[in-house]
Amino acid sequence: MTQLTVDDLTFELRRSSRRKTLEIIVDRGGELVLAAPAHAKESELADFVREKRFWIHKKRTEKAALQRPVPRKEFVDGEGFLYLGRSYRLKLVDEQQAPLKLINGRFHLRRDAVGKGRETFIRWYCQRGKDWLTAKVREYSDRMEVKPAGVTVQDLGYRWGSCGKGDQVYFHWKTMMLPREIAEYVVVHELVHLHYPHHTPGFWRRLERVMPDFERRKDWLAEHGMDVEGL
């Protein structure tokens, strides 16, 4: 990973031959990313960073406010776990074929899997997410004139989704904890990236054509996305 330090700010520097403009990204954890054209001079990068100092510190302050402590779930009877925005109570059972099932509005976790409860839930979200998110990707692909190579559900750190090489689309397993309409926004957002790799004005115009109320969903995700972190 290439780093760039300007005064008291350190960035992960991502150069791309496809990029024409400079962009600063403040990740959800407050980490800084500077996206730049392949041949941009370091003096140009430094001038850009200094010009954006106030904006950077403002964004970092906002991100820090979101980094409030999130209580961890306990794998005990009655604990609530999210699935597509709805909380389902947990019931511990002695016997069932799969370690975890969603049955009649309750999660059923086999007692011998309690010690690996978090891993069991993550695996379940990944499996369910593969089906649900793939269906949503197919639903929107023709309308948006994109042909994603496939869908992968995994841990993406602070990102909800990303597009990889060969137009593979990736989603964080925590997307399956979001309300349906917000998870749908994450899907559409990533599919637009197949047309526009970066958040240019054209990107947002294309997104609005497909999802006119995207701003409302985007704002909800920015404000409440951390609420699903406590698994």
CSV table of C-alpha atoms in Angstrom, one decimal:
chain,number,residue,atom,x,y,z
A,1,MET,CA,0.0,0.0,0.0
A,2,THR,CA,1.4,3.4,-1.0
A,3,GLN,CA,1.1,6.2,1.5
A,4,LEU,CA,1.3,10.0,1.2
A,5,THR,CA,1.8,12.3,4.1
A,6,VAL,CA,0.9,16.0,3.9
A,7,ASP,CA,1.6,17.9,7.0
A,8,ASP,CA,-0.3,16.0,9.8
A,9,LEU,CA,-2.5,14.0,7.4
A,10,THR,CA,-1.6,10.5,6.1
A,11,PHE,CA,-3.4,9.0,3.1
A,12,GLU,CA,-3.6,5.7,1.4
A,13,LEU,CA,-2.7,6.8,-2.2
A,14,ARG,CA,-4.5,5.0,-5.0
A,15,ARG,CA,-3.4,5.9,-8.5
A,16,SER,CA,-5.3,4.8,-11.6
A,17,SER,CA,-4.7,5.4,-15.3
A,18,ARG,CA,-8.5,5.6,-15.7
A,19,ARG,CA,-8.9,8.5,-13.3
A,20,LYS,CA,-8.8,12.1,-14.5
A,21,THR,CA,-9.5,14.0,-11.3
A,22,LEU,CA,-8.4,14.0,-7.6
A,23,GLU,CA,-10.7,12.7,-4.9
A,24,ILE,CA,-10.4,12.4,-1.1
A,25,ILE,CA,-12.3,9.7,0.7
A,26,VAL,CA,-12.8,9.6,4.4
A,27,ASP,CA,-13.6,6.0,5.3
A,28,ARG,CA,-16.1,5.2,8.1
A,29,GLY,CA,-13.3,4.6,10.5
A,30,GLY,CA,-11.8,8.0,9.7
A,31,GLU,CA,-9.0,6.6,7.5
A,32,LEU,CA,-8.0,8.8,4.5
A,33,VAL,CA,-7.8,7.7,0.9
A,34,LEU,CA,-6.5,9.9,-1.9
A,35,ALA,CA,-7.5,8.7,-5.4
A,36,ALA,CA,-5.4,10.2,-8.1
A,37,PRO,CA,-4.5,9.9,-11.8
A,38,ALA,CA,-1.5,7.7,-12.4
A,39,HIS,CA,0.9,10.5,-13.3
A,40,ALA,CA,-0.2,13.3,-10.9
A,41,LYS,CA,2.7,15.0,-9.3
A,42,GLU,CA,3.2,14.9,-5.6
A,43,SER,CA,3.2,18.7,-5.4
A,44,GLU,CA,-0.2,18.7,-7.1
A,45,LEU,CA,-1.5,16.1,-4.6
A,46,ALA,CA,-0.2,18.2,-1.6
A,47,ASP,CA,-1.8,21.4,-2.9
A,48,PHE,CA,-5.1,19.6,-3.3
A,49,VAL,CA,-5.0,18.2,0.2
A,50,ARG,CA,-4.2,21.5,1.8
A,51,GLU,CA,-7.0,23.1,-0.1
A,52,LYS,CA,-9.4,20.5,1.3
A,53,ARG,CA,-8.1,20.5,4.9
A,54,PHE,CA,-11.2,22.1,6.4
A,55,TRP,CA,-13.4,19.6,4.7
A,56,ILE,CA,-11.2,16.7,5.7
A,57,HIS,CA,-11.3,17.6,9.4
A,58,LYS,CA,-15.1,18.2,9.3
A,59,LYS,CA,-15.7,14.8,7.8
A,60,ARG,CA,-13.4,13.2,10.4
A,61,THR,CA,-15.3,14.8,13.2
A,62,GLU,CA,-18.6,13.5,11.7
A,63,LYS,CA,-17.1,10.0,11.4
A,64,ALA,CA,-15.8,10.1,15.0
A,65,ALA,CA,-19.3,10.9,16.3
A,66,LEU,CA,-20.5,7.7,14.7
A,67,GLN,CA,-17.8,5.6,16.3
A,68,ARG,CA,-19.8,5.1,19.5
A,69,PRO,CA,-19.5,1.9,21.4
A,70,VAL,CA,-21.8,-0.8,20.1
A,71,PRO,CA,-22.9,-3.5,22.5
A,72,ARG,CA,-22.1,-7.1,21.4
A,73,LYS,CA,-24.8,-9.6,21.0
A,74,GLU,CA,-25.1,-12.5,23.5
A,75,PHE,CA,-26.1,-15.8,22.1
A,76,VAL,CA,-28.8,-16.5,24.7
A,77,ASP,CA,-32.6,-17.1,24.5
A,78,GLY,CA,-34.5,-13.9,23.7
A,79,GLU,CA,-31.6,-11.9,22.2
A,80,GLY,CA,-32.6,-10.1,19.0
A,81,PHE,CA,-30.8,-10.4,15.7
A,82,LEU,CA,-31.5,-8.4,12.5
A,83,TYR,CA,-32.4,-9.8,9.1
A,84,LEU,CA,-33.4,-7.3,6.4
A,85,GLY,CA,-34.3,-4.7,9.0
A,86,ARG,CA,-36.4,-6.8,11.3
A,87,SER,CA,-35.3,-8.1,14.6
A,88,TYR,CA,-35.9,-11.8,15.3
A,89,ARG,CA,-35.5,-13.4,18.7
A,90,LEU,CA,-33.1,-16.2,19.4
A,91,LYS,CA,-34.1,-19.6,20.6
A,92,LEU,CA,-31.5,-22.2,21.7
A,93,VAL,CA,-32.4,-25.7,20.7
A,94,ASP,CA,-30.8,-29.1,21.4
A,95,GLU,CA,-31.2,-30.7,18.0
A,96,GLN,CA,-31.6,-29.6,14.4
A,97,GLN,CA,-29.8,-30.4,11.2
A,98,ALA,CA,-28.2,-27.0,10.5
A,99,PRO,CA,-26.5,-25.0,13.3
A,100,LEU,CA,-28.8,-22.0,12.6
A,101,LYS,CA,-32.2,-21.7,11.1
A,102,LEU,CA,-34.9,-19.0,10.8
A,103,ILE,CA,-38.1,-20.7,11.6
A,104,ASN,CA,-41.6,-19.1,12.2
A,105,GLY,CA,-40.2,-15.7,13.0
A,106,ARG,CA,-37.4,-16.9,15.3
A,107,PHE,CA,-33.7,-17.7,14.9
A,108,HIS,CA,-33.0,-21.3,16.2
A,109,LEU,CA,-29.4,-21.8,17.2
A,110,ARG,CA,-28.2,-25.3,18.1
A,111,ARG,CA,-26.7,-25.3,21.6
A,112,ASP,CA,-23.4,-26.9,20.5
A,113,ALA,CA,-22.9,-23.9,18.2
A,114,VAL,CA,-23.2,-21.2,20.8
A,115,GLY,CA,-19.5,-21.1,21.3
A,116,LYS,CA,-19.1,-20.1,17.7
A,117,GLY,CA,-22.3,-18.1,17.5
A,118,ARG,CA,-20.9,-15.1,15.7
A,119,GLU,CA,-19.2,-17.2,13.0
A,120,THR,CA,-22.4,-19.2,12.6
A,121,PHE,CA,-24.5,-16.1,12.1
A,122,ILE,CA,-22.0,-14.6,9.7
A,123,ARG,CA,-22.0,-17.8,7.6
A,124,TRP,CA,-25.8,-17.8,7.6
A,125,TYR,CA,-25.9,-14.1,6.5
A,126,CYS,CA,-23.4,-14.9,3.7
A,127,GLN,CA,-25.5,-17.8,2.5
A,128,ARG,CA,-28.8,-15.9,2.6
A,129,GLY,CA,-27.1,-12.8,1.2
A,130,LYS,CA,-25.8,-14.7,-1.8
A,131,ASP,CA,-29.4,-15.7,-2.8
A,132,TRP,CA,-31.1,-12.4,-2.0
A,133,LEU,CA,-28.5,-10.1,-3.4
A,134,THR,CA,-28.0,-12.1,-6.5
A,135,ALA,CA,-31.8,-11.9,-7.1
A,136,LYS,CA,-31.7,-8.1,-6.7
A,137,VAL,CA,-28.7,-7.8,-9.0
A,138,ARG,CA,-30.5,-9.8,-11.7
A,139,GLU,CA,-33.6,-7.7,-11.2
A,140,TYR,CA,-31.8,-4.4,-11.9
A,141,SER,CA,-29.1,-5.5,-14.3
A,142,ASP,CA,-31.2,-5.3,-17.5
A,143,ARG,CA,-32.8,-2.0,-16.6
A,144,MET,CA,-29.3,-0.6,-15.9
A,145,GLU,CA,-27.7,-2.2,-18.9
A,146,VAL,CA,-24.9,-3.9,-16.9
A,147,LYS,CA,-23.7,-7.4,-16.9
A,148,PRO,CA,-22.0,-8.2,-13.6
A,149,ALA,CA,-19.9,-11.3,-13.6
A,150,GLY,CA,-21.2,-12.6,-10.3
A,151,VAL,CA,-22.0,-11.7,-6.7
A,152,THR,CA,-19.8,-12.4,-3.7
A,153,VAL,CA,-20.8,-11.8,0.0
A,154,GLN,CA,-18.0,-11.4,2.5
A,155,ASP,CA,-16.5,-9.1,5.1
A,156,LEU,CA,-15.6,-5.8,3.4
A,157,GLY,CA,-14.4,-3.9,6.4
A,158,TYR,CA,-16.0,-0.5,6.4
A,159,ARG,CA,-17.5,-0.8,2.9
A,160,TRP,CA,-21.0,-2.0,2.2
A,161,GLY,CA,-20.1,-3.0,-1.4
A,162,SER,CA,-17.5,-2.8,-4.1
A,163,CYS,CA,-16.8,-3.8,-7.7
A,164,GLY,CA,-13.8,-5.9,-8.5
A,165,LYS,CA,-11.9,-6.9,-11.6
A,166,GLY,CA,-14.0,-8.5,-14.3
A,167,ASP,CA,-17.1,-6.7,-13.0
A,168,GLN,CA,-17.5,-9.0,-10.0
A,169,VAL,CA,-19.8,-7.3,-7.5
A,170,TYR,CA,-19.1,-7.7,-3.7
A,171,PHE,CA,-21.3,-7.0,-0.8
A,172,HIS,CA,-20.7,-7.0,3.0
A,173,TRP,CA,-22.6,-9.7,4.8
A,174,LYS,CA,-23.9,-7.0,7.1
A,175,THR,CA,-26.0,-5.7,4.2
A,176,MET,CA,-28.4,-8.5,5.1
A,177,MET,CA,-29.1,-6.8,8.4
A,178,LEU,CA,-30.2,-3.5,6.8
A,179,PRO,CA,-33.8,-2.8,5.9
A,180,ARG,CA,-34.8,-4.1,2.5
A,181,GLU,CA,-35.0,-0.7,0.8
A,182,ILE,CA,-31.6,0.3,2.1
A,183,ALA,CA,-30.0,-3.0,1.1
A,184,GLU,CA,-31.6,-2.4,-2.3
A,185,TYR,CA,-29.9,1.0,-2.5
A,186,VAL,CA,-26.5,-0.7,-1.8
A,187,VAL,CA,-27.1,-3.0,-4.7
A,188,VAL,CA,-28.1,-0.2,-7.2
A,189,HIS,CA,-25.2,1.9,-6.0
A,190,GLU,CA,-22.7,-0.8,-6.8
A,191,LEU,CA,-24.3,-1.6,-10.2
A,192,VAL,CA,-24.0,2.1,-11.2
A,193,HIS,CA,-20.2,1.7,-10.5
A,194,LEU,CA,-20.1,-0.7,-13.4
A,195,HIS,CA,-20.8,2.4,-15.6
A,196,TYR,CA,-18.9,5.0,-13.4
A,197,PRO,CA,-16.0,3.7,-11.3
A,198,HIS,CA,-15.9,7.0,-9.3
A,199,HIS,CA,-18.5,9.2,-7.6
A,200,THR,CA,-18.6,11.8,-10.4
A,201,PRO,CA,-21.7,13.9,-11.1
A,202,GLY,CA,-22.6,11.4,-13.9
A,203,PHE,CA,-22.6,8.6,-11.3
A,204,TRP,CA,-25.1,10.4,-9.1
A,205,ARG,CA,-27.3,11.3,-12.1
A,206,ARG,CA,-27.4,7.7,-13.3
A,207,LEU,CA,-28.2,6.5,-9.8
A,208,GLU,CA,-31.1,9.0,-9.5
A,209,ARG,CA,-32.6,7.8,-12.8
A,210,VAL,CA,-32.8,4.3,-11.5
A,211,MET,CA,-33.7,5.2,-7.9
A,212,PRO,CA,-35.2,8.7,-7.6
A,213,ASP,CA,-35.3,8.6,-3.8
A,214,PHE,CA,-31.7,7.5,-3.4
A,215,GLU,CA,-30.8,10.5,-1.4
A,216,ARG,CA,-33.2,9.5,1.4
A,217,ARG,CA,-31.8,6.0,1.4
A,218,LYS,CA,-28.2,7.2,1.3
A,219,ASP,CA,-28.8,9.5,4.2
A,220,TRP,CA,-30.5,6.8,6.2
A,221,LEU,CA,-27.5,4.5,5.6
A,222,ALA,CA,-25.0,7.2,6.7
A,223,GLU,CA,-26.9,8.0,9.9
A,224,HIS,CA,-28.1,4.5,10.9
A,225,GLY,CA,-25.7,2.1,9.2
A,226,MET,CA,-23.7,1.8,12.4
A,227,ASP,CA,-26.7,0.4,14.2
A,228,VAL,CA,-26.2,-3.0,12.6
A,229,GLU,CA,-22.6,-3.3,13.8
A,230,GLY,CA,-23.1,-5.1,17.1
A,231,LEU,CA,-22.9,-8.8,16.1
